[in-house]
Amino acid sequence: MSSILKSPVCRSILILLCIGMLIVPGCAAESSNKIDLYGLFPTSGTLSSQGEAGMAAFELAISDINSFLDATGSEIRVTAHVVEMGTDPDSAVAEIAGLQEEGVSLVLTHITSAQLAAALDEINDGDMVLLTSGSSSPSLAIPGDNIIRLNQDDSDEAHVASKYFQENGYTRIVPIARDDVWGRGLIDEVSASLADGITMDEGVWYEGDPSDFSGYVADLGADNLIKFVAGMEISPVWGHTNVWPMSPPATADDYYPVRLAEYD
């Protein structure tokens, strides 16, 4: 079990979240003593480890709720319904559409920004509410939609990155980012928050989820000029940054994972 799942605080948050879900119309089955809760998680592709962790936390929280209900003498029981999907947008759209057809009104999910963008119409045209983690693109913060994102968006990360560049005297930023709603949204936010005197190049845009970024660094043709590679710490798990697969060129000291909590 990961350190996240062992954390009493995180478990308590999950339990409170699930208890809150109990009062949402449409979650209860015909029997007043049975409550069905739905979780949608990626179990294949690059996010499979995060999906599996989320699924384990979801099931653990429901187990804790049922233990609490049993201890109080209540006959109410919560049943977990886990739906698996891939990491690609089409998979998310298909599974969300299937849950809509079943009449499910609320789903807890770990989903990417690209998946969420693809499923927006499907979600907002129906009666389903999505409680999500994972998606962080600021462009998806749409007032009045049916999506509640539980994590901060990338505007905070962009603020931290720009402040870090300024404080350390870096004046030219070269992004290497995924060419989708998440990558474009993050780089746009960073660019918009840069201090005077700091410029951002067009950089390199990649498709999919490559495991080796050395070719993209080489494409810049400036290995001997790169002094460091930076990434933000985006998870309580040590070493989980948005730059972890990248090997810095020999001229760079290393990449610097910057914890969001270090900056106001």
PDB file of C-alpha atoms in Angstrom:
ATOM      1  CA  MET A   1       0.000   0.000   0.000  1.00  0.00           C
ATOM      2  CA  SER A   2       1.299   3.458  -0.867  1.00  0.00           C
ATOM      3  CA  SER A   3       2.161   6.091   1.722  1.00  0.00           C
ATOM      4  CA  ILE A   4      -0.873   8.086   0.589  1.00  0.00           C
ATOM      5  CA  LEU A   5      -3.264   5.302   1.556  1.00  0.00           C
ATOM      6  CA  LYS A   6      -1.559   4.890   4.936  1.00  0.00           C
ATOM      7  CA  SER A   7      -2.131   8.546   5.791  1.00  0.00           C
ATOM      8  CA  PRO A   8      -4.969   8.947   8.336  1.00  0.00           C
ATOM      9  CA  VAL A   9      -5.654  12.432   6.963  1.00  0.00           C
ATOM     10  CA  CYS A  10      -6.069  11.223   3.382  1.00  0.00           C
ATOM     11  CA  ARG A  11      -8.205   8.308   4.516  1.00  0.00           C
ATOM     12  CA  SER A  12     -10.373  10.649   6.572  1.00  0.00           C
ATOM     13  CA  ILE A  13     -10.832  12.951   3.577  1.00  0.00           C
ATOM     14  CA  LEU A  14     -11.871  10.008   1.438  1.00  0.00           C
ATOM     15  CA  ILE A  15     -14.295   8.809   4.094  1.00  0.00           C
ATOM     16  CA  LEU A  16     -15.852  12.278   4.450  1.00  0.00           C
ATOM     17  CA  LEU A  17     -16.087  12.531   0.682  1.00  0.00           C
ATOM     18  CA  CYS A  18     -17.898   9.234   0.413  1.00  0.00           C
ATOM     19  CA  ILE A  19     -20.216  10.111   3.301  1.00  0.00           C
ATOM     20  CA  GLY A  20     -21.060  13.332   1.453  1.00  0.00           C
ATOM     21  CA  MET A  21     -21.843  11.265  -1.614  1.00  0.00           C
ATOM     22  CA  LEU A  22     -24.414   9.311   0.387  1.00  0.00           C
ATOM     23  CA  ILE A  23     -26.765  12.271   0.515  1.00  0.00           C
ATOM     24  CA  VAL A  24     -26.666  12.929  -3.230  1.00  0.00           C
ATOM     25  CA  PRO A  25     -29.949  11.902  -4.892  1.00  0.00           C
ATOM     26  CA  GLY A  26     -29.548   8.912  -7.159  1.00  0.00           C
ATOM     27  CA  CYS A  27     -26.790   7.223  -5.162  1.00  0.00           C
ATOM     28  CA  ALA A  28     -29.136   5.043  -3.159  1.00  0.00           C
ATOM     29  CA  ALA A  29     -30.601   1.844  -4.512  1.00  0.00           C
ATOM     30  CA  GLU A  30     -34.284   0.906  -4.122  1.00  0.00           C
ATOM     31  CA  SER A  31     -33.545  -0.519  -0.696  1.00  0.00           C
ATOM     32  CA  SER A  32     -32.961   2.278   1.812  1.00  0.00           C
ATOM     33  CA  ASN A  33     -30.345   0.077   3.472  1.00  0.00           C
ATOM     34  CA  LYS A  34     -28.131  -0.189   0.399  1.00  0.00           C
ATOM     35  CA  ILE A  35     -26.155   2.674  -1.108  1.00  0.00           C
ATOM     36  CA  ASP A  36     -24.247   2.238  -4.360  1.00  0.00           C
ATOM     37  CA  LEU A  37     -21.129   4.328  -4.987  1.00  0.00           C
ATOM     38  CA  TYR A  38     -19.318   4.364  -8.331  1.00  0.00           C
ATOM     39  CA  GLY A  39     -15.625   4.842  -8.992  1.00  0.00           C
ATOM     40  CA  LEU A  40     -14.033   5.175 -12.449  1.00  0.00           C
ATOM     41  CA  PHE A  41     -10.270   4.595 -12.606  1.00  0.00           C
ATOM     42  CA  PRO A  42      -7.576   4.080 -15.279  1.00  0.00           C
ATOM     43  CA  THR A  43      -6.071   0.603 -14.901  1.00  0.00           C
ATOM     44  CA  SER A  44      -4.103   0.482 -18.146  1.00  0.00           C
ATOM     45  CA  GLY A  45      -1.760   2.897 -19.848  1.00  0.00           C
ATOM     46  CA  THR A  46       0.587   5.415 -18.270  1.00  0.00           C
ATOM     47  CA  LEU A  47      -1.755   6.301 -15.401  1.00  0.00           C
ATOM     48  CA  SER A  48      -2.417   2.730 -14.332  1.00  0.00           C
ATOM     49  CA  SER A  49      -0.421   3.056 -11.095  1.00  0.00           C
ATOM     50  CA  GLN A  50      -2.352   6.186 -10.101  1.00  0.00           C
ATOM     51  CA  GLY A  51      -5.623   4.568 -11.074  1.00  0.00           C
ATOM     52  CA  GLU A  52      -4.868   1.469  -9.037  1.00  0.00           C
ATOM     53  CA  ALA A  53      -3.937   3.624  -6.032  1.00  0.00           C
ATOM     54  CA  GLY A  54      -7.154   5.599  -6.382  1.00  0.00           C
ATOM     55  CA  MET A  55      -9.190   2.419  -6.704  1.00  0.00           C
ATOM     56  CA  ALA A  56      -7.582   0.982  -3.576  1.00  0.00           C
ATOM     57  CA  ALA A  57      -8.279   4.198  -1.647  1.00  0.00           C
ATOM     58  CA  PHE A  58     -11.887   4.208  -2.874  1.00  0.00           C
ATOM     59  CA  GLU A  59     -12.466   0.638  -1.714  1.00  0.00           C
ATOM     60  CA  LEU A  60     -10.651   1.245   1.571  1.00  0.00           C
ATOM     61  CA  ALA A  61     -12.798   4.303   2.334  1.00  0.00           C
ATOM     62  CA  ILE A  62     -15.994   2.354   1.704  1.00  0.00           C
ATOM     63  CA  SER A  63     -14.739  -0.481   3.908  1.00  0.00           C
ATOM     64  CA  ASP A  64     -14.113   2.042   6.691  1.00  0.00           C
ATOM     65  CA  ILE A  65     -17.596   3.521   6.225  1.00  0.00           C
ATOM     66  CA  ASN A  66     -19.203   0.097   6.479  1.00  0.00           C
ATOM     67  CA  SER A  67     -17.164  -0.681   9.608  1.00  0.00           C
ATOM     68  CA  PHE A  68     -18.363   2.582  11.137  1.00  0.00           C
ATOM     69  CA  LEU A  69     -21.981   1.864  10.208  1.00  0.00           C
ATOM     70  CA  ASP A  70     -21.717  -1.632  11.670  1.00  0.00           C
ATOM     71  CA  ALA A  71     -20.253  -0.306  14.908  1.00  0.00           C
ATOM     72  CA  THR A  72     -23.172   2.092  15.307  1.00  0.00           C
ATOM     73  CA  GLY A  73     -25.703  -0.672  14.786  1.00  0.00           C
ATOM     74  CA  SER A  74     -26.908   0.692  11.463  1.00  0.00           C
ATOM     75  CA  GLU A  75     -28.227  -1.699   8.845  1.00  0.00           C
ATOM     76  CA  ILE A  76     -27.135   0.599   6.021  1.00  0.00           C
ATOM     77  CA  ARG A  77     -24.327  -0.749   3.865  1.00  0.00           C
ATOM     78  CA  VAL A  78     -22.371   0.886   1.048  1.00  0.00           C
ATOM     79  CA  THR A  79     -21.471  -1.098  -2.063  1.00  0.00           C
ATOM     80  CA  ALA A  80     -18.521  -0.098  -4.219  1.00  0.00           C
ATOM     81  CA  HIS A  81     -18.901  -0.334  -7.984  1.00  0.00           C
ATOM     82  CA  VAL A  82     -15.528   0.011  -9.700  1.00  0.00           C
ATOM     83  CA  VAL A  83     -15.394   0.712 -13.427  1.00  0.00           C
ATOM     84  CA  GLU A  84     -12.051   0.434 -15.193  1.00  0.00           C
ATOM     85  CA  MET A  85     -10.901   2.506 -18.152  1.00  0.00           C
ATOM     86  CA  GLY A  86      -7.729   3.236 -20.073  1.00  0.00           C
ATOM     87  CA  THR A  87      -5.708   6.442 -20.131  1.00  0.00           C
ATOM     88  CA  ASP A  88      -6.897   7.521 -23.596  1.00  0.00           C
ATOM     89  CA  PRO A  89      -9.799   9.992 -24.063  1.00  0.00           C
ATOM     90  CA  ASP A  90     -11.972   7.567 -26.045  1.00  0.00           C
ATOM     91  CA  SER A  91     -11.966   5.078 -23.185  1.00  0.00           C
ATOM     92  CA  ALA A  92     -13.136   7.705 -20.704  1.00  0.00           C
ATOM     93  CA  VAL A  93     -15.922   8.911 -23.004  1.00  0.00           C
ATOM     94  CA  ALA A  94     -17.165   5.357 -23.566  1.00  0.00           C
ATOM     95  CA  GLU A  95     -17.236   4.438 -19.868  1.00  0.00           C
ATOM     96  CA  ILE A  96     -18.865   7.708 -18.808  1.00  0.00           C
ATOM     97  CA  ALA A  97     -21.524   7.280 -21.502  1.00  0.00           C
ATOM     98  CA  GLY A  98     -22.178   3.760 -20.234  1.00  0.00           C
ATOM     99  CA  LEU A  99     -22.642   4.982 -16.669  1.00  0.00           C
ATOM    100  CA  GLN A 100     -24.983   7.709 -17.899  1.00  0.00           C
ATOM    101  CA  GLU A 101     -27.113   5.092 -19.641  1.00  0.00           C
ATOM    102  CA  GLU A 102     -27.307   3.120 -16.391  1.00  0.00           C
ATOM    103  CA  GLY A 103     -28.664   6.188 -14.635  1.00  0.00           C
ATOM    104  CA  VAL A 104     -25.653   6.724 -12.380  1.00  0.00           C
ATOM    105  CA  SER A 105     -25.782  10.299 -11.092  1.00  0.00           C
ATOM    106  CA  LEU A 106     -22.444  10.687  -9.322  1.00  0.00           C
ATOM    107  CA  VAL A 107     -19.005   9.194 -10.011  1.00  0.00           C
ATOM    108  CA  LEU A 108     -15.661   9.574  -8.256  1.00  0.00           C
ATOM    109  CA  THR A 109     -12.818   9.338 -10.768  1.00  0.00           C
ATOM    110  CA  HIS A 110      -9.134   9.896 -11.461  1.00  0.00           C
ATOM    111  CA  ILE A 111      -9.019  11.373 -14.950  1.00  0.00           C
ATOM    112  CA  THR A 112      -6.624  13.325 -17.149  1.00  0.00           C
ATOM    113  CA  SER A 113      -7.324  16.772 -18.542  1.00  0.00           C
ATOM    114  CA  ALA A 114      -7.395  15.332 -22.082  1.00  0.00           C
ATOM    115  CA  GLN A 115      -9.943  12.701 -21.037  1.00  0.00           C
ATOM    116  CA  LEU A 116     -12.080  15.249 -19.241  1.00  0.00           C
ATOM    117  CA  ALA A 117     -12.016  17.654 -22.199  1.00  0.00           C
ATOM    118  CA  ALA A 118     -13.185  14.853 -24.502  1.00  0.00           C
ATOM    119  CA  ALA A 119     -16.013  13.859 -22.137  1.00  0.00           C
ATOM    120  CA  LEU A 120     -17.275  17.370 -21.282  1.00  0.00           C
ATOM    121  CA  ASP A 121     -20.305  17.304 -23.564  1.00  0.00           C
ATOM    122  CA  GLU A 122     -21.266  13.798 -22.464  1.00  0.00           C
ATOM    123  CA  ILE A 123     -21.090  14.834 -18.812  1.00  0.00           C
ATOM    124  CA  ASN A 124     -22.790  18.224 -19.059  1.00  0.00           C
ATOM    125  CA  ASP A 125     -25.575  17.037 -21.353  1.00  0.00           C
ATOM    126  CA  GLY A 126     -26.688  14.482 -18.758  1.00  0.00           C
ATOM    127  CA  ASP A 127     -27.490  14.437 -15.065  1.00  0.00           C
ATOM    128  CA  MET A 128     -24.178  12.990 -13.880  1.00  0.00           C
ATOM    129  CA  VAL A 129     -21.833  14.840 -11.527  1.00  0.00           C
ATOM    130  CA  LEU A 130     -18.140  13.929 -11.650  1.00  0.00           C
ATOM    131  CA  LEU A 131     -15.884  14.306  -8.597  1.00  0.00           C
ATOM    132  CA  THR A 132     -12.412  14.215 -10.103  1.00  0.00           C
ATOM    133  CA  SER A 133      -8.759  14.149  -9.236  1.00  0.00           C
ATOM    134  CA  GLY A 134      -5.979  14.303 -11.808  1.00  0.00           C
ATOM    135  CA  SER A 135      -7.326  16.874 -14.254  1.00  0.00           C
ATOM    136  CA  SER A 136      -5.542  20.189 -13.688  1.00  0.00           C
ATOM    137  CA  SER A 137      -5.844  22.304 -16.850  1.00  0.00           C
ATOM    138  CA  PRO A 138      -7.143  25.795 -15.956  1.00  0.00           C
ATOM    139  CA  SER A 139      -9.089  25.897 -19.223  1.00  0.00           C
ATOM    140  CA  LEU A 140     -11.397  23.209 -17.840  1.00  0.00           C
ATOM    141  CA  ALA A 141     -12.524  25.323 -14.874  1.00  0.00           C
ATOM    142  CA  ILE A 142     -15.920  26.091 -16.398  1.00  0.00           C
ATOM    143  CA  PRO A 143     -18.563  27.774 -14.209  1.00  0.00           C
ATOM    144  CA  GLY A 144     -21.808  25.855 -13.912  1.00  0.00           C
ATOM    145  CA  ASP A 145     -20.574  22.547 -15.326  1.00  0.00           C
ATOM    146  CA  ASN A 146     -21.161  19.129 -13.772  1.00  0.00           C
ATOM    147  CA  ILE A 147     -17.571  18.609 -12.698  1.00  0.00           C
ATOM    148  CA  ILE A 148     -16.063  19.148  -9.259  1.00  0.00           C
ATOM    149  CA  ARG A 149     -12.272  18.944  -9.343  1.00  0.00           C
ATOM    150  CA  LEU A 150     -10.775  18.059  -5.973  1.00  0.00           C
ATOM    151  CA  ASN A 151      -7.195  19.083  -6.771  1.00  0.00           C
ATOM    152  CA  GLN A 152      -5.753  22.497  -7.548  1.00  0.00           C
ATOM    153  CA  ASP A 153      -5.313  23.470 -11.163  1.00  0.00           C
ATOM    154  CA  ASP A 154      -2.046  24.357 -12.892  1.00  0.00           C
ATOM    155  CA  SER A 155      -2.314  28.086 -12.237  1.00  0.00           C
ATOM    156  CA  ASP A 156      -0.666  27.438  -8.849  1.00  0.00           C
ATOM    157  CA  GLU A 157       2.117  25.420 -10.451  1.00  0.00           C
ATOM    158  CA  ALA A 158       2.637  28.145 -13.061  1.00  0.00           C
ATOM    159  CA  HIS A 159       2.933  30.777 -10.325  1.00  0.00           C
ATOM    160  CA  VAL A 160       5.508  28.668  -8.490  1.00  0.00           C
ATOM    161  CA  ALA A 161       7.510  28.026 -11.664  1.00  0.00           C
ATOM    162  CA  SER A 162       7.653  31.688 -12.691  1.00  0.00           C
ATOM    163  CA  LYS A 163       8.638  32.783  -9.188  1.00  0.00           C
ATOM    164  CA  TYR A 164      11.316  30.113  -9.053  1.00  0.00           C
ATOM    165  CA  PHE A 165      12.768  31.269 -12.383  1.00  0.00           C
ATOM    166  CA  GLN A 166      12.830  34.875 -11.197  1.00  0.00           C
ATOM    167  CA  GLU A 167      14.441  34.143  -7.831  1.00  0.00           C
ATOM    168  CA  ASN A 168      17.176  32.031  -9.418  1.00  0.00           C
ATOM    169  CA  GLY A 169      18.001  34.464 -12.215  1.00  0.00           C
ATOM    170  CA  TYR A 170      16.846  32.371 -15.182  1.00  0.00           C
ATOM    171  CA  THR A 171      15.894  34.520 -18.145  1.00  0.00           C
ATOM    172  CA  ARG A 172      15.190  32.108 -21.006  1.00  0.00           C
ATOM    173  CA  ILE A 173      12.743  29.235 -20.587  1.00  0.00           C
ATOM    174  CA  VAL A 174      12.444  26.403 -23.096  1.00  0.00           C
ATOM    175  CA  PRO A 175       9.391  24.197 -22.518  1.00  0.00           C
ATOM    176  CA  ILE A 176       9.172  20.532 -23.462  1.00  0.00           C
ATOM    177  CA  ALA A 177       5.514  19.668 -23.064  1.00  0.00           C
ATOM    178  CA  ARG A 178       2.777  17.362 -24.282  1.00  0.00           C
ATOM    179  CA  ASP A 179       0.686  18.792 -27.102  1.00  0.00           C
ATOM    180  CA  ASP A 180      -2.748  18.503 -25.507  1.00  0.00           C
ATOM    181  CA  VAL A 181      -5.113  20.520 -23.323  1.00  0.00           C
ATOM    182  CA  TRP A 182      -3.003  19.815 -20.221  1.00  0.00           C
ATOM    183  CA  GLY A 183       0.409  20.647 -21.708  1.00  0.00           C
ATOM    184  CA  ARG A 184      -0.767  23.706 -23.626  1.00  0.00           C
ATOM    185  CA  GLY A 185      -2.735  24.965 -20.649  1.00  0.00           C
ATOM    186  CA  LEU A 186       0.214  24.630 -18.272  1.00  0.00           C
ATOM    187  CA  ILE A 187       2.679  26.368 -20.593  1.00  0.00           C
ATOM    188  CA  ASP A 188       0.192  29.157 -21.331  1.00  0.00           C
ATOM    189  CA  GLU A 189      -0.210  29.763 -17.601  1.00  0.00           C
ATOM    190  CA  VAL A 190       3.556  29.790 -17.015  1.00  0.00           C
ATOM    191  CA  SER A 191       4.118  32.148 -19.930  1.00  0.00           C
ATOM    192  CA  ALA A 192       1.429  34.532 -18.706  1.00  0.00           C
ATOM    193  CA  SER A 193       2.919  34.694 -15.211  1.00  0.00           C
ATOM    194  CA  LEU A 194       6.577  35.241 -16.139  1.00  0.00           C
ATOM    195  CA  ALA A 195       8.242  38.324 -14.673  1.00  0.00           C
ATOM    196  CA  ASP A 196       9.638  41.098 -16.864  1.00  0.00           C
ATOM    197  CA  GLY A 197      12.930  40.131 -18.447  1.00  0.00           C
ATOM    198  CA  ILE A 198      12.123  36.414 -18.688  1.00  0.00           C
ATOM    199  CA  THR A 199      11.262  35.017 -22.111  1.00  0.00           C
ATOM    200  CA  MET A 200       9.804  31.686 -23.165  1.00  0.00           C
ATOM    201  CA  ASP A 201      10.737  29.979 -26.435  1.00  0.00           C
ATOM    202  CA  GLU A 202       8.287  27.993 -28.541  1.00  0.00           C
ATOM    203  CA  GLY A 203      10.026  24.876 -27.241  1.00  0.00           C
ATOM    204  CA  VAL A 204       9.277  21.285 -28.189  1.00  0.00           C
ATOM    205  CA  TRP A 205       5.830  19.684 -28.243  1.00  0.00           C
ATOM    206  CA  TYR A 206       5.375  15.930 -28.149  1.00  0.00           C
ATOM    207  CA  GLU A 207       2.482  13.537 -28.616  1.00  0.00           C
ATOM    208  CA  GLY A 208       1.435  10.715 -26.327  1.00  0.00           C
ATOM    209  CA  ASP A 209       3.470   9.536 -23.356  1.00  0.00           C
ATOM    210  CA  PRO A 210       7.094   8.868 -24.340  1.00  0.00           C
ATOM    211  CA  SER A 211       9.352   7.205 -21.784  1.00  0.00           C
ATOM    212  CA  ASP A 212      12.581   8.742 -23.120  1.00  0.00           C
ATOM    213  CA  PHE A 213      12.884  12.498 -23.526  1.00  0.00           C
ATOM    214  CA  SER A 214      16.552  12.603 -24.501  1.00  0.00           C
ATOM    215  CA  GLY A 215      15.668  12.989 -28.187  1.00  0.00           C
ATOM    216  CA  TYR A 216      13.525  16.033 -27.474  1.00  0.00           C
ATOM    217  CA  VAL A 217      16.355  17.634 -25.524  1.00  0.00           C
ATOM    218  CA  ALA A 218      18.747  16.847 -28.405  1.00  0.00           C
ATOM    219  CA  ASP A 219      16.314  18.452 -30.865  1.00  0.00           C
ATOM    220  CA  LEU A 220      16.933  21.774 -29.174  1.00  0.00           C
ATOM    221  CA  GLY A 221      20.551  21.615 -30.373  1.00  0.00           C
ATOM    222  CA  ALA A 222      21.756  23.364 -27.256  1.00  0.00           C
ATOM    223  CA  ASP A 223      22.904  20.635 -24.883  1.00  0.00           C
ATOM    224  CA  ASN A 224      25.990  22.596 -23.890  1.00  0.00           C
ATOM    225  CA  LEU A 225      23.861  25.628 -22.969  1.00  0.00           C
ATOM    226  CA  ILE A 226      21.299  23.895 -20.776  1.00  0.00           C
ATOM    227  CA  LYS A 227      22.137  24.447 -17.125  1.00  0.00           C
ATOM    228  CA  PHE A 228      19.214  22.804 -15.414  1.00  0.00           C
ATOM    229  CA  VAL A 229      15.939  21.024 -16.034  1.00  0.00           C
ATOM    230  CA  ALA A 230      13.083  21.968 -13.712  1.00  0.00           C
ATOM    231  CA  GLY A 231       9.915  20.222 -12.657  1.00  0.00           C
ATOM    232  CA  MET A 232       7.272  20.806 -10.042  1.00  0.00           C
ATOM    233  CA  GLU A 233       6.613  18.308  -7.264  1.00  0.00           C
ATOM    234  CA  ILE A 234       3.012  17.333  -7.934  1.00  0.00           C
ATOM    235  CA  SER A 235       2.402  14.488  -5.507  1.00  0.00           C
ATOM    236  CA  PRO A 236       2.978  13.639  -1.843  1.00  0.00           C
ATOM    237  CA  VAL A 237       4.960  10.645  -3.120  1.00  0.00           C
ATOM    238  CA  TRP A 238       8.660  11.542  -3.158  1.00  0.00           C
ATOM    239  CA  GLY A 239      10.145  11.951  -6.605  1.00  0.00           C
ATOM    240  CA  HIS A 240       6.799  12.220  -8.414  1.00  0.00           C
ATOM    241  CA  THR A 241       7.392  15.284 -10.565  1.00  0.00           C
ATOM    242  CA  ASN A 242       6.276  16.301 -14.017  1.00  0.00           C
ATOM    243  CA  VAL A 243       9.849  15.871 -15.269  1.00  0.00           C
ATOM    244  CA  TRP A 244      10.802  12.531 -13.715  1.00  0.00           C
ATOM    245  CA  PRO A 245      11.291  10.568 -16.993  1.00  0.00           C
ATOM    246  CA  MET A 246      13.773  13.115 -18.359  1.00  0.00           C
ATOM    247  CA  SER A 247      17.535  12.639 -18.271  1.00  0.00           C
ATOM    248  CA  PRO A 248      19.247  16.053 -18.131  1.00  0.00           C
ATOM    249  CA  PRO A 249      22.204  16.671 -20.465  1.00  0.00           C
ATOM    250  CA  ALA A 250      25.662  16.321 -18.970  1.00  0.00           C
ATOM    251  CA  THR A 251      26.076  20.095 -18.678  1.00  0.00           C
ATOM    252  CA  ALA A 252      23.079  20.376 -16.368  1.00  0.00           C
ATOM    253  CA  ASP A 253      23.528  19.809 -12.658  1.00  0.00           C
ATOM    254  CA  ASP A 254      20.304  17.836 -12.499  1.00  0.00           C
ATOM    255  CA  TYR A 255      16.626  18.573 -12.543  1.00  0.00           C
ATOM    256  CA  TYR A 256      15.222  20.408  -9.575  1.00  0.00           C
ATOM    257  CA  PRO A 257      11.921  19.143  -8.194  1.00  0.00           C
ATOM    258  CA  VAL A 258      10.346  22.210  -6.597  1.00  0.00           C
ATOM    259  CA  ARG A 259       7.717  21.503  -3.969  1.00  0.00           C
ATOM    260  CA  LEU A 260       4.638  23.679  -4.377  1.00  0.00           C
ATOM    261  CA  ALA A 261       4.480  24.232  -0.621  1.00  0.00           C
ATOM    262  CA  GLU A 262       7.785  26.115  -0.643  1.00  0.00           C
ATOM    263  CA  TYR A 263       6.247  29.129  -2.382  1.00  0.00           C
ATOM    264  CA  ASP A 264       3.348  31.401  -1.456  1.00  0.00           C
TER     265      ASP A 264
END
